[in-house]
Amino acid sequence: MKNILKNVLAGLFFVVFTITAIAVEKSKGDILKEQISNEVLQEAKIAGYSLAAEELAKIMVVKLRERLDEYKEIVKEDCIKINGEDNDSLCQCFSDKLDYDAQFSILAKLFSGSSVEDTRKSLQAIKDIGNEAYKACGRILADAVPDAASEKQKP
């Protein structure tokens, strides 16, 4: 049961950090996901029975919402790693504009027994949420809009 829970949680965190994940060393995002994974596993253990993926996803989303300020700071830091330290204001804007409720809602649906096609659509929707936040800050995600990859992005 523990291995199944770990695999489900690993999948959850892969999606959660898809937008901003870049880590060579153990980042704050890695630490946060370990902490939340441990909390979710502990709750499953306390429950005394196997929790379905849907229940685990709900617990995960609740935990992320409880630690939203910390998660926003991690999003900003990861954005800086991607875009450079000279883009602090862009990354603050991105962190502020990102629709976390929509992102978490998609995550909850994603791990409620999604098909491969639904998973693909969910991942694209999360990417689109990130792209909308970047657009609101005057930038675009090059990989979300391939035609713009060669254009010079505005700061």
CSV table of N, CA and C in Angstrom, one decimal:
chain,number,residue,atom,x,y,z
A,1,MET,N,0.8,-1.2,0.0
A,1,MET,CA,0.0,0.0,0.0
A,1,MET,C,0.9,1.3,0.0
A,2,LYS,N,1.9,1.2,0.8
A,2,LYS,CA,2.8,2.4,0.9
A,2,LYS,C,3.4,2.7,-0.5
A,3,ASN,N,3.9,1.7,-1.2
A,3,ASN,CA,4.4,2.0,-2.5
A,3,ASN,C,3.4,2.5,-3.5
A,4,ILE,N,2.2,2.1,-3.4
A,4,ILE,CA,1.1,2.6,-4.3
A,4,ILE,C,0.9,4.1,-4.0
A,5,LEU,N,0.8,4.4,-2.7
A,5,LEU,CA,0.6,5.8,-2.2
A,5,LEU,C,1.7,6.6,-2.7
A,6,LYS,N,3.0,6.1,-2.6
A,6,LYS,CA,4.1,6.9,-3.0
A,6,LYS,C,4.1,7.2,-4.5
A,7,ASN,N,3.7,6.2,-5.3
A,7,ASN,CA,3.6,6.3,-6.7
A,7,ASN,C,2.5,7.4,-7.1
A,8,VAL,N,1.4,7.3,-6.4
A,8,VAL,CA,0.3,8.3,-6.7
A,8,VAL,C,0.8,9.7,-6.4
A,9,LEU,N,1.4,9.8,-5.2
A,9,LEU,CA,1.9,11.1,-4.8
A,9,LEU,C,3.0,11.6,-5.7
A,10,ALA,N,3.8,10.7,-6.1
A,10,ALA,CA,4.9,11.2,-7.1
A,10,ALA,C,4.3,11.7,-8.3
A,11,GLY,N,3.2,11.1,-8.8
A,11,GLY,CA,2.5,11.6,-10.0
A,11,GLY,C,1.9,12.9,-9.7
A,12,LEU,N,1.3,13.1,-8.6
A,12,LEU,CA,0.6,14.3,-8.2
A,12,LEU,C,1.7,15.5,-8.2
A,13,PHE,N,2.8,15.2,-7.6
A,13,PHE,CA,3.8,16.3,-7.6
A,13,PHE,C,4.4,16.6,-8.9
A,14,PHE,N,4.5,15.6,-9.8
A,14,PHE,CA,5.1,15.8,-11.1
A,14,PHE,C,4.2,16.9,-11.8
A,15,VAL,N,2.9,16.7,-11.7
A,15,VAL,CA,2.0,17.7,-12.3
A,15,VAL,C,2.0,19.0,-11.6
A,16,VAL,N,2.0,19.0,-10.3
A,16,VAL,CA,2.0,20.3,-9.6
A,16,VAL,C,3.2,21.2,-9.9
A,17,PHE,N,4.3,20.6,-10.1
A,17,PHE,CA,5.5,21.4,-10.3
A,17,PHE,C,5.9,21.4,-11.8
A,18,THR,N,5.0,20.9,-12.7
A,18,THR,CA,5.3,20.9,-14.1
A,18,THR,C,5.6,22.4,-14.6
A,19,ILE,N,4.8,23.3,-14.2
A,19,ILE,CA,5.0,24.7,-14.7
A,19,ILE,C,6.3,25.3,-14.4
A,20,THR,N,6.8,25.1,-13.1
A,20,THR,CA,7.9,25.8,-12.7
A,20,THR,C,9.1,24.9,-12.3
A,21,ALA,N,9.0,23.6,-12.4
A,21,ALA,CA,10.0,22.7,-11.8
A,21,ALA,C,11.3,22.7,-12.6
A,22,ILE,N,12.4,23.2,-11.9
A,22,ILE,CA,13.8,23.0,-12.4
A,22,ILE,C,14.5,22.9,-11.1
A,23,ALA,N,15.1,21.8,-10.8
A,23,ALA,CA,15.9,21.6,-9.6
A,23,ALA,C,17.1,20.7,-9.8
A,24,VAL,N,18.3,21.2,-9.5
A,24,VAL,CA,19.4,20.3,-9.5
A,24,VAL,C,19.7,19.9,-8.1
A,25,GLU,N,19.6,20.8,-7.2
A,25,GLU,CA,19.8,20.5,-5.8
A,25,GLU,C,18.4,20.3,-5.2
A,26,LYS,N,18.4,20.0,-3.9
A,26,LYS,CA,17.1,19.8,-3.2
A,26,LYS,C,16.6,21.2,-3.0
A,27,SER,N,15.5,21.6,-3.7
A,27,SER,CA,14.9,22.9,-3.6
A,27,SER,C,13.9,23.0,-2.6
A,28,LYS,N,13.4,24.2,-2.3
A,28,LYS,CA,12.3,24.3,-1.4
A,28,LYS,C,11.1,23.6,-1.9
A,29,GLY,N,10.9,23.5,-3.2
A,29,GLY,CA,9.8,22.8,-3.8
A,29,GLY,C,9.9,21.3,-3.5
A,30,ASP,N,11.1,20.8,-3.5
A,30,ASP,CA,11.3,19.3,-3.2
A,30,ASP,C,11.0,19.1,-1.7
A,31,ILE,N,11.5,20.0,-0.9
A,31,ILE,CA,11.2,19.9,0.5
A,31,ILE,C,9.7,19.9,0.8
A,32,LEU,N,9.0,20.9,0.2
A,32,LEU,CA,7.6,21.0,0.4
A,32,LEU,C,6.9,19.7,0.0
A,33,LYS,N,7.2,19.2,-1.2
A,33,LYS,CA,6.5,18.0,-1.7
A,33,LYS,C,6.8,16.8,-0.8
A,34,GLU,N,8.0,16.7,-0.2
A,34,GLU,CA,8.3,15.6,0.7
A,34,GLU,C,7.5,15.8,2.0
A,35,GLN,N,7.4,17.0,2.5
A,35,GLN,CA,6.6,17.2,3.7
A,35,GLN,C,5.1,16.9,3.5
A,36,ILE,N,4.6,17.3,2.3
A,36,ILE,CA,3.2,17.1,2.1
A,36,ILE,C,3.0,15.6,1.8
A,37,SER,N,3.9,14.9,1.1
A,37,SER,CA,3.8,13.5,0.9
A,37,SER,C,3.7,12.7,2.2
A,38,ASN,N,4.6,13.1,3.1
A,38,ASN,CA,4.7,12.5,4.4
A,38,ASN,C,3.4,12.7,5.2
A,39,GLU,N,2.9,13.9,5.1
A,39,GLU,CA,1.6,14.2,5.8
A,39,GLU,C,0.4,13.4,5.2
A,40,VAL,N,0.4,13.3,3.9
A,40,VAL,CA,-0.7,12.5,3.3
A,40,VAL,C,-0.6,11.0,3.6
A,41,LEU,N,0.7,10.5,3.6
A,41,LEU,CA,0.9,9.1,3.9
A,41,LEU,C,0.5,8.9,5.4
A,42,GLN,N,0.8,9.8,6.3
A,42,GLN,CA,0.5,9.7,7.7
A,42,GLN,C,-1.0,9.7,7.9
A,43,GLU,N,-1.7,10.5,7.1
A,43,GLU,CA,-3.2,10.6,7.2
A,43,GLU,C,-3.8,9.2,6.7
A,44,ALA,N,-3.2,8.7,5.7
A,44,ALA,CA,-3.7,7.4,5.2
A,44,ALA,C,-3.4,6.3,6.2
A,45,LYS,N,-2.3,6.4,6.8
A,45,LYS,CA,-2.0,5.4,7.9
A,45,LYS,C,-2.9,5.5,9.0
A,46,ILE,N,-3.2,6.7,9.5
A,46,ILE,CA,-4.1,7.0,10.6
A,46,ILE,C,-5.5,6.5,10.2
A,47,ALA,N,-5.9,6.7,9.0
A,47,ALA,CA,-7.2,6.2,8.6
A,47,ALA,C,-7.3,4.7,8.7
A,48,GLY,N,-6.2,4.0,8.6
A,48,GLY,CA,-6.2,2.6,8.8
A,48,GLY,C,-6.7,1.7,7.7
A,49,TYR,N,-6.9,2.3,6.5
A,49,TYR,CA,-7.3,1.6,5.3
A,49,TYR,C,-6.7,2.3,4.1
A,50,SER,N,-6.8,1.6,3.0
A,50,SER,CA,-6.3,2.1,1.8
A,50,SER,C,-7.2,3.3,1.3
A,51,LEU,N,-6.5,4.4,1.0
A,51,LEU,CA,-7.3,5.5,0.4
A,51,LEU,C,-7.2,5.4,-1.1
A,52,ALA,N,-8.3,5.7,-1.7
A,52,ALA,CA,-8.4,5.7,-3.2
A,52,ALA,C,-7.6,6.9,-3.7
A,53,ALA,N,-7.2,6.8,-5.0
A,53,ALA,CA,-6.5,8.0,-5.6
A,53,ALA,C,-7.2,9.3,-5.5
A,54,GLU,N,-8.5,9.2,-5.6
A,54,GLU,CA,-9.4,10.4,-5.5
A,54,GLU,C,-9.3,11.0,-4.1
A,55,GLU,N,-9.3,10.2,-3.1
A,55,GLU,CA,-9.2,10.7,-1.7
A,55,GLU,C,-7.8,11.3,-1.5
A,56,LEU,N,-6.8,10.6,-2.0
A,56,LEU,CA,-5.4,11.1,-1.8
A,56,LEU,C,-5.3,12.5,-2.5
A,57,ALA,N,-5.9,12.6,-3.7
A,57,ALA,CA,-5.8,13.9,-4.5
A,57,ALA,C,-6.5,15.0,-3.7
A,58,LYS,N,-7.6,14.7,-3.1
A,58,LYS,CA,-8.3,15.7,-2.3
A,58,LYS,C,-7.5,16.1,-1.1
A,59,ILE,N,-6.9,15.2,-0.4
A,59,ILE,CA,-6.0,15.5,0.7
A,59,ILE,C,-4.9,16.4,0.3
A,60,MET,N,-4.3,16.0,-0.8
A,60,MET,CA,-3.2,16.7,-1.4
A,60,MET,C,-3.5,18.2,-1.7
A,61,VAL,N,-4.7,18.4,-2.3
A,61,VAL,CA,-5.1,19.7,-2.7
A,61,VAL,C,-5.4,20.6,-1.4
A,62,VAL,N,-6.0,19.9,-0.4
A,62,VAL,CA,-6.2,20.6,0.8
A,62,VAL,C,-4.9,21.1,1.4
A,63,LYS,N,-3.9,20.2,1.4
A,63,LYS,CA,-2.6,20.5,2.0
A,63,LYS,C,-1.9,21.7,1.2
A,64,LEU,N,-2.0,21.6,-0.1
A,64,LEU,CA,-1.5,22.7,-0.9
A,64,LEU,C,-2.1,24.0,-0.6
A,65,ARG,N,-3.5,24.0,-0.5
A,65,ARG,CA,-4.2,25.2,-0.2
A,65,ARG,C,-3.8,25.8,1.2
A,66,GLU,N,-3.6,24.9,2.1
A,66,GLU,CA,-3.2,25.3,3.5
A,66,GLU,C,-1.8,26.0,3.5
A,67,ARG,N,-1.0,25.6,2.5
A,67,ARG,CA,0.4,26.2,2.4
A,67,ARG,C,0.5,27.0,1.2
A,68,LEU,N,-0.5,27.7,0.8
A,68,LEU,CA,-0.5,28.4,-0.5
A,68,LEU,C,0.6,29.5,-0.5
A,69,ASP,N,0.7,30.2,0.6
A,69,ASP,CA,1.8,31.3,0.6
A,69,ASP,C,3.1,30.7,0.4
A,70,GLU,N,3.4,29.6,1.0
A,70,GLU,CA,4.7,28.9,0.8
A,70,GLU,C,4.8,28.4,-0.6
A,71,TYR,N,3.8,27.9,-1.2
A,71,TYR,CA,3.8,27.4,-2.6
A,71,TYR,C,4.0,28.6,-3.5
A,72,LYS,N,3.4,29.7,-3.3
A,72,LYS,CA,3.5,30.9,-4.2
A,72,LYS,C,5.0,31.3,-4.2
A,73,GLU,N,5.6,31.3,-3.0
A,73,GLU,CA,7.0,31.7,-2.9
A,73,GLU,C,7.9,30.8,-3.7
A,74,ILE,N,7.6,29.5,-3.6
A,74,ILE,CA,8.3,28.5,-4.4
A,74,ILE,C,8.2,28.7,-5.9
A,75,VAL,N,6.9,29.0,-6.3
A,75,VAL,CA,6.7,29.3,-7.7
A,75,VAL,C,7.5,30.5,-8.2
A,76,LYS,N,7.6,31.5,-7.4
A,76,LYS,CA,8.4,32.7,-7.7
A,76,LYS,C,9.9,32.3,-7.8
A,77,GLU,N,10.4,31.5,-6.8
A,77,GLU,CA,11.8,31.2,-6.9
A,77,GLU,C,12.1,30.3,-8.1
A,78,ASP,N,11.2,29.4,-8.4
A,78,ASP,CA,11.4,28.5,-9.6
A,78,ASP,C,11.4,29.4,-10.9
A,79,CYS,N,10.5,30.3,-10.9
A,79,CYS,CA,10.4,31.3,-12.1
A,79,CYS,C,11.7,32.0,-12.2
A,80,ILE,N,12.3,32.5,-11.1
A,80,ILE,CA,13.6,33.2,-11.2
A,80,ILE,C,14.7,32.2,-11.7
A,81,LYS,N,14.7,31.0,-11.3
A,81,LYS,CA,15.6,30.0,-11.8
A,81,LYS,C,15.5,29.9,-13.3
A,82,ILE,N,14.3,29.9,-13.8
A,82,ILE,CA,14.1,29.7,-15.2
A,82,ILE,C,14.4,31.0,-16.0
A,83,ASN,N,14.0,32.2,-15.5
A,83,ASN,CA,14.0,33.4,-16.2
A,83,ASN,C,15.2,34.3,-15.8
A,84,GLY,N,15.9,34.0,-14.8
A,84,GLY,CA,17.0,34.8,-14.3
A,84,GLY,C,16.7,35.8,-13.2
A,85,GLU,N,17.7,36.1,-12.4
A,85,GLU,CA,17.5,37.0,-11.3
A,85,GLU,C,17.0,38.4,-11.6
A,86,ASP,N,17.4,38.8,-12.8
A,86,ASP,CA,17.0,40.1,-13.3
A,86,ASP,C,15.5,40.2,-13.6
A,87,ASN,N,14.8,39.1,-13.5
A,87,ASN,CA,13.3,39.1,-13.8
A,87,ASN,C,12.5,38.9,-12.5
A,88,ASP,N,13.0,39.4,-11.4
A,88,ASP,CA,12.3,39.3,-10.1
A,88,ASP,C,10.9,39.8,-10.2
A,89,SER,N,10.7,41.0,-10.8
A,89,SER,CA,9.4,41.6,-10.8
A,89,SER,C,8.4,40.7,-11.7
A,90,LEU,N,9.0,40.2,-12.8
A,90,LEU,CA,8.1,39.3,-13.7
A,90,LEU,C,7.7,38.1,-12.8
A,91,CYS,N,8.6,37.5,-12.1
A,91,CYS,CA,8.3,36.3,-11.4
A,91,CYS,C,7.4,36.6,-10.2
A,92,GLN,N,7.5,37.7,-9.6
A,92,GLN,CA,6.5,38.1,-8.5
A,92,GLN,C,5.1,38.3,-9.2
A,93,CYS,N,5.1,38.9,-10.3
A,93,CYS,CA,3.8,39.0,-11.1
A,93,CYS,C,3.2,37.7,-11.4
A,94,PHE,N,4.1,36.8,-11.9
A,94,PHE,CA,3.6,35.4,-12.3
A,94,PHE,C,3.1,34.7,-11.1
A,95,SER,N,3.8,34.8,-10.0
A,95,SER,CA,3.3,34.1,-8.8
A,95,SER,C,2.0,34.7,-8.3
A,96,ASP,N,1.8,36.0,-8.4
A,96,ASP,CA,0.6,36.7,-8.0
A,96,ASP,C,-0.6,36.3,-8.9
A,97,LYS,N,-0.3,36.3,-10.2
A,97,LYS,CA,-1.4,36.1,-11.2
A,97,LYS,C,-1.8,34.7,-11.5
A,98,LEU,N,-0.9,33.7,-11.1
A,98,LEU,CA,-1.2,32.3,-11.4
A,98,LEU,C,-2.5,31.9,-10.7
A,99,ASP,N,-3.4,31.3,-11.4
A,99,ASP,CA,-4.7,30.8,-10.9
A,99,ASP,C,-4.6,29.5,-10.1
A,100,TYR,N,-4.2,29.6,-8.9
A,100,TYR,CA,-4.0,28.4,-8.1
A,100,TYR,C,-5.2,27.5,-7.9
A,101,ASP,N,-6.4,28.2,-7.7
A,101,ASP,CA,-7.6,27.4,-7.5
A,101,ASP,C,-7.9,26.6,-8.7
A,102,ALA,N,-7.7,27.2,-9.9
A,102,ALA,CA,-8.0,26.4,-11.1
A,102,ALA,C,-7.0,25.3,-11.3
A,103,GLN,N,-5.7,25.6,-11.0
A,103,GLN,CA,-4.7,24.6,-11.1
A,103,GLN,C,-4.9,23.4,-10.1
A,104,PHE,N,-5.3,23.7,-8.9
A,104,PHE,CA,-5.6,22.7,-7.9
A,104,PHE,C,-6.8,21.9,-8.3
A,105,SER,N,-7.8,22.6,-8.8
A,105,SER,CA,-9.0,21.9,-9.2
A,105,SER,C,-8.7,20.9,-10.3
A,106,ILE,N,-7.9,21.2,-11.3
A,106,ILE,CA,-7.5,20.3,-12.3
A,106,ILE,C,-6.8,19.1,-11.8
A,107,LEU,N,-5.9,19.4,-10.8
A,107,LEU,CA,-5.1,18.3,-10.2
A,107,LEU,C,-6.1,17.3,-9.5
A,108,ALA,N,-7.1,17.8,-8.8
A,108,ALA,CA,-8.0,16.9,-8.1
A,108,ALA,C,-8.7,16.1,-9.1
A,109,LYS,N,-9.1,16.6,-10.2
A,109,LYS,CA,-9.8,15.8,-11.3
A,109,LYS,C,-8.9,14.9,-11.9
A,110,LEU,N,-7.7,15.3,-12.1
A,110,LEU,CA,-6.7,14.5,-12.9
A,110,LEU,C,-6.4,13.2,-12.2
A,111,PHE,N,-6.4,13.2,-10.9
A,111,PHE,CA,-6.1,12.0,-10.1
A,111,PHE,C,-7.3,11.3,-9.6
A,112,SER,N,-8.4,11.5,-10.2
A,112,SER,CA,-9.7,10.8,-9.9
A,112,SER,C,-9.9,9.7,-10.9
A,113,GLY,N,-8.9,9.1,-11.5
A,113,GLY,CA,-9.1,8.0,-12.4
A,113,GLY,C,-9.1,8.5,-13.9
A,114,SER,N,-8.3,9.4,-14.3
A,114,SER,CA,-8.3,10.0,-15.6
A,114,SER,C,-7.7,9.0,-16.6
A,115,SER,N,-8.3,9.1,-17.8
A,115,SER,CA,-7.8,8.3,-19.0
A,115,SER,C,-6.5,9.0,-19.5
A,116,VAL,N,-5.8,8.4,-20.3
A,116,VAL,CA,-4.6,9.0,-20.9
A,116,VAL,C,-4.9,10.3,-21.6
A,117,GLU,N,-6.0,10.3,-22.4
A,117,GLU,CA,-6.4,11.6,-23.1
A,117,GLU,C,-6.8,12.7,-22.1
A,118,ASP,N,-7.5,12.3,-21.0
A,118,ASP,CA,-7.9,13.3,-20.0
A,118,ASP,C,-6.6,13.8,-19.3
A,119,THR,N,-5.7,12.9,-19.0
A,119,THR,CA,-4.4,13.4,-18.4
A,119,THR,C,-3.7,14.3,-19.3
A,120,ARG,N,-3.6,14.1,-20.6
A,120,ARG,CA,-3.0,15.0,-21.6
A,120,ARG,C,-3.7,16.3,-21.6
A,121,LYS,N,-5.0,16.3,-21.6
A,121,LYS,CA,-5.8,17.6,-21.5
A,121,LYS,C,-5.6,18.3,-20.2
A,122,SER,N,-5.5,17.6,-19.1
A,122,SER,CA,-5.2,18.2,-17.8
A,122,SER,C,-3.9,18.9,-17.8
A,123,LEU,N,-2.9,18.2,-18.3
A,123,LEU,CA,-1.5,18.8,-18.3
A,123,LEU,C,-1.5,20.0,-19.2
A,124,GLN,N,-2.2,20.0,-20.3
A,124,GLN,CA,-2.2,21.1,-21.2
A,124,GLN,C,-2.9,22.3,-20.5
A,125,ALA,N,-4.0,22.0,-19.8
A,125,ALA,CA,-4.8,23.0,-19.1
A,125,ALA,C,-3.9,23.7,-18.0
A,126,ILE,N,-3.1,22.9,-17.3
A,126,ILE,CA,-2.2,23.5,-16.3
A,126,ILE,C,-1.2,24.4,-17.0
A,127,LYS,N,-0.7,23.9,-18.1
A,127,LYS,CA,0.3,24.7,-18.9
A,127,LYS,C,-0.4,26.0,-19.3
A,128,ASP,N,-1.6,25.9,-19.8
A,128,ASP,CA,-2.3,27.1,-20.2
A,128,ASP,C,-2.5,28.1,-19.1
A,129,ILE,N,-2.8,27.6,-17.9
A,129,ILE,CA,-3.0,28.5,-16.7
A,129,ILE,C,-1.7,29.2,-16.5
A,130,GLY,N,-0.5,28.6,-16.6
A,130,GLY,CA,0.8,29.2,-16.5
A,130,GLY,C,1.0,30.2,-17.5
A,131,ASN,N,0.6,29.9,-18.8
A,131,ASN,CA,0.8,30.8,-19.9
A,131,ASN,C,-0.1,32.1,-19.7
A,132,GLU,N,-1.3,31.9,-19.2
A,132,GLU,CA,-2.2,33.0,-18.9
A,132,GLU,C,-1.6,34.0,-17.9
A,133,ALA,N,-1.0,33.4,-16.9
A,133,ALA,CA,-0.3,34.2,-15.9
A,133,ALA,C,0.9,35.0,-16.5
A,134,TYR,N,1.7,34.3,-17.3
A,134,TYR,CA,2.8,35.0,-18.0
A,134,TYR,C,2.3,36.1,-18.9
A,135,LYS,N,1.2,35.8,-19.6
A,135,LYS,CA,0.6,36.9,-20.5
A,135,LYS,C,0.1,38.1,-19.7
A,136,ALA,N,-0.5,37.8,-18.6
A,136,ALA,CA,-0.9,38.9,-17.7
A,136,ALA,C,0.2,39.8,-17.2
A,137,CYS,N,1.4,39.2,-17.2
A,137,CYS,CA,2.6,39.9,-16.8
A,137,CYS,C,3.4,40.5,-18.0
A,138,GLY,N,2.9,40.3,-19.2
A,138,GLY,CA,3.5,40.9,-20.4
A,138,GLY,C,4.5,39.9,-21.0
A,139,ARG,N,4.5,38.7,-20.7
A,139,ARG,CA,5.4,37.7,-21.3
A,139,ARG,C,4.6,36.5,-21.8
A,140,ILE,N,5.3,35.6,-22.5
A,140,ILE,CA,4.7,34.4,-23.0
A,140,ILE,C,5.6,33.2,-22.6
A,141,LEU,N,5.1,32.0,-22.5
A,141,LEU,CA,5.9,30.9,-22.3
A,141,LEU,C,6.3,30.3,-23.7
A,142,ALA,N,7.6,30.3,-24.0
A,142,ALA,CA,8.0,29.9,-25.4
A,142,ALA,C,7.5,28.5,-25.7
A,143,ASP,N,7.5,27.6,-24.8
A,143,ASP,CA,7.1,26.2,-25.1
A,143,ASP,C,5.6,26.1,-25.2
A,144,ALA,N,4.8,27.0,-24.6
A,144,ALA,CA,3.4,27.0,-24.7
A,144,ALA,C,2.9,27.6,-26.0
A,145,VAL,N,3.8,28.5,-26.6
A,145,VAL,CA,3.4,29.2,-27.8
A,145,VAL,C,4.7,29.1,-28.7
A,146,PRO,N,4.8,27.9,-29.4
A,146,PRO,CA,6.1,27.6,-30.2
A,146,PRO,C,6.4,28.7,-31.2
A,147,ASP,N,5.5,29.3,-31.9
A,147,ASP,CA,5.8,30.3,-32.9
A,147,ASP,C,6.5,31.5,-32.3
A,148,ALA,N,6.3,31.8,-31.0
A,148,ALA,CA,6.9,33.0,-30.4
A,148,ALA,C,8.2,32.7,-29.8
A,149,ALA,N,8.7,31.4,-29.9
A,149,ALA,CA,10.0,31.1,-29.2
A,149,ALA,C,11.1,31.9,-29.7
A,150,SER,N,11.1,32.3,-31.0
A,150,SER,CA,12.2,33.1,-31.5
A,150,SER,C,12.0,34.6,-31.3
A,151,GLU,N,10.8,35.0,-30.9
A,151,GLU,CA,10.6,36.4,-30.7
A,151,GLU,C,11.3,36.8,-29.4
A,152,LYS,N,11.8,38.1,-29.4
A,152,LYS,CA,12.3,38.6,-28.1
A,152,LYS,C,11.2,38.9,-27.2
A,153,GLN,N,11.3,38.4,-26.0
A,153,GLN,CA,10.2,38.6,-25.0
A,153,GLN,C,10.4,39.9,-24.3
A,154,LYS,N,9.3,40.6,-24.0
A,154,LYS,CA,9.4,41.8,-23.2
A,154,LYS,C,9.7,41.5,-21.8
A,155,PRO,N,10.4,42.4,-21.1
A,155,PRO,CA,10.7,42.2,-19.6
A,155,PRO,C,9.4,42.5,-18.8
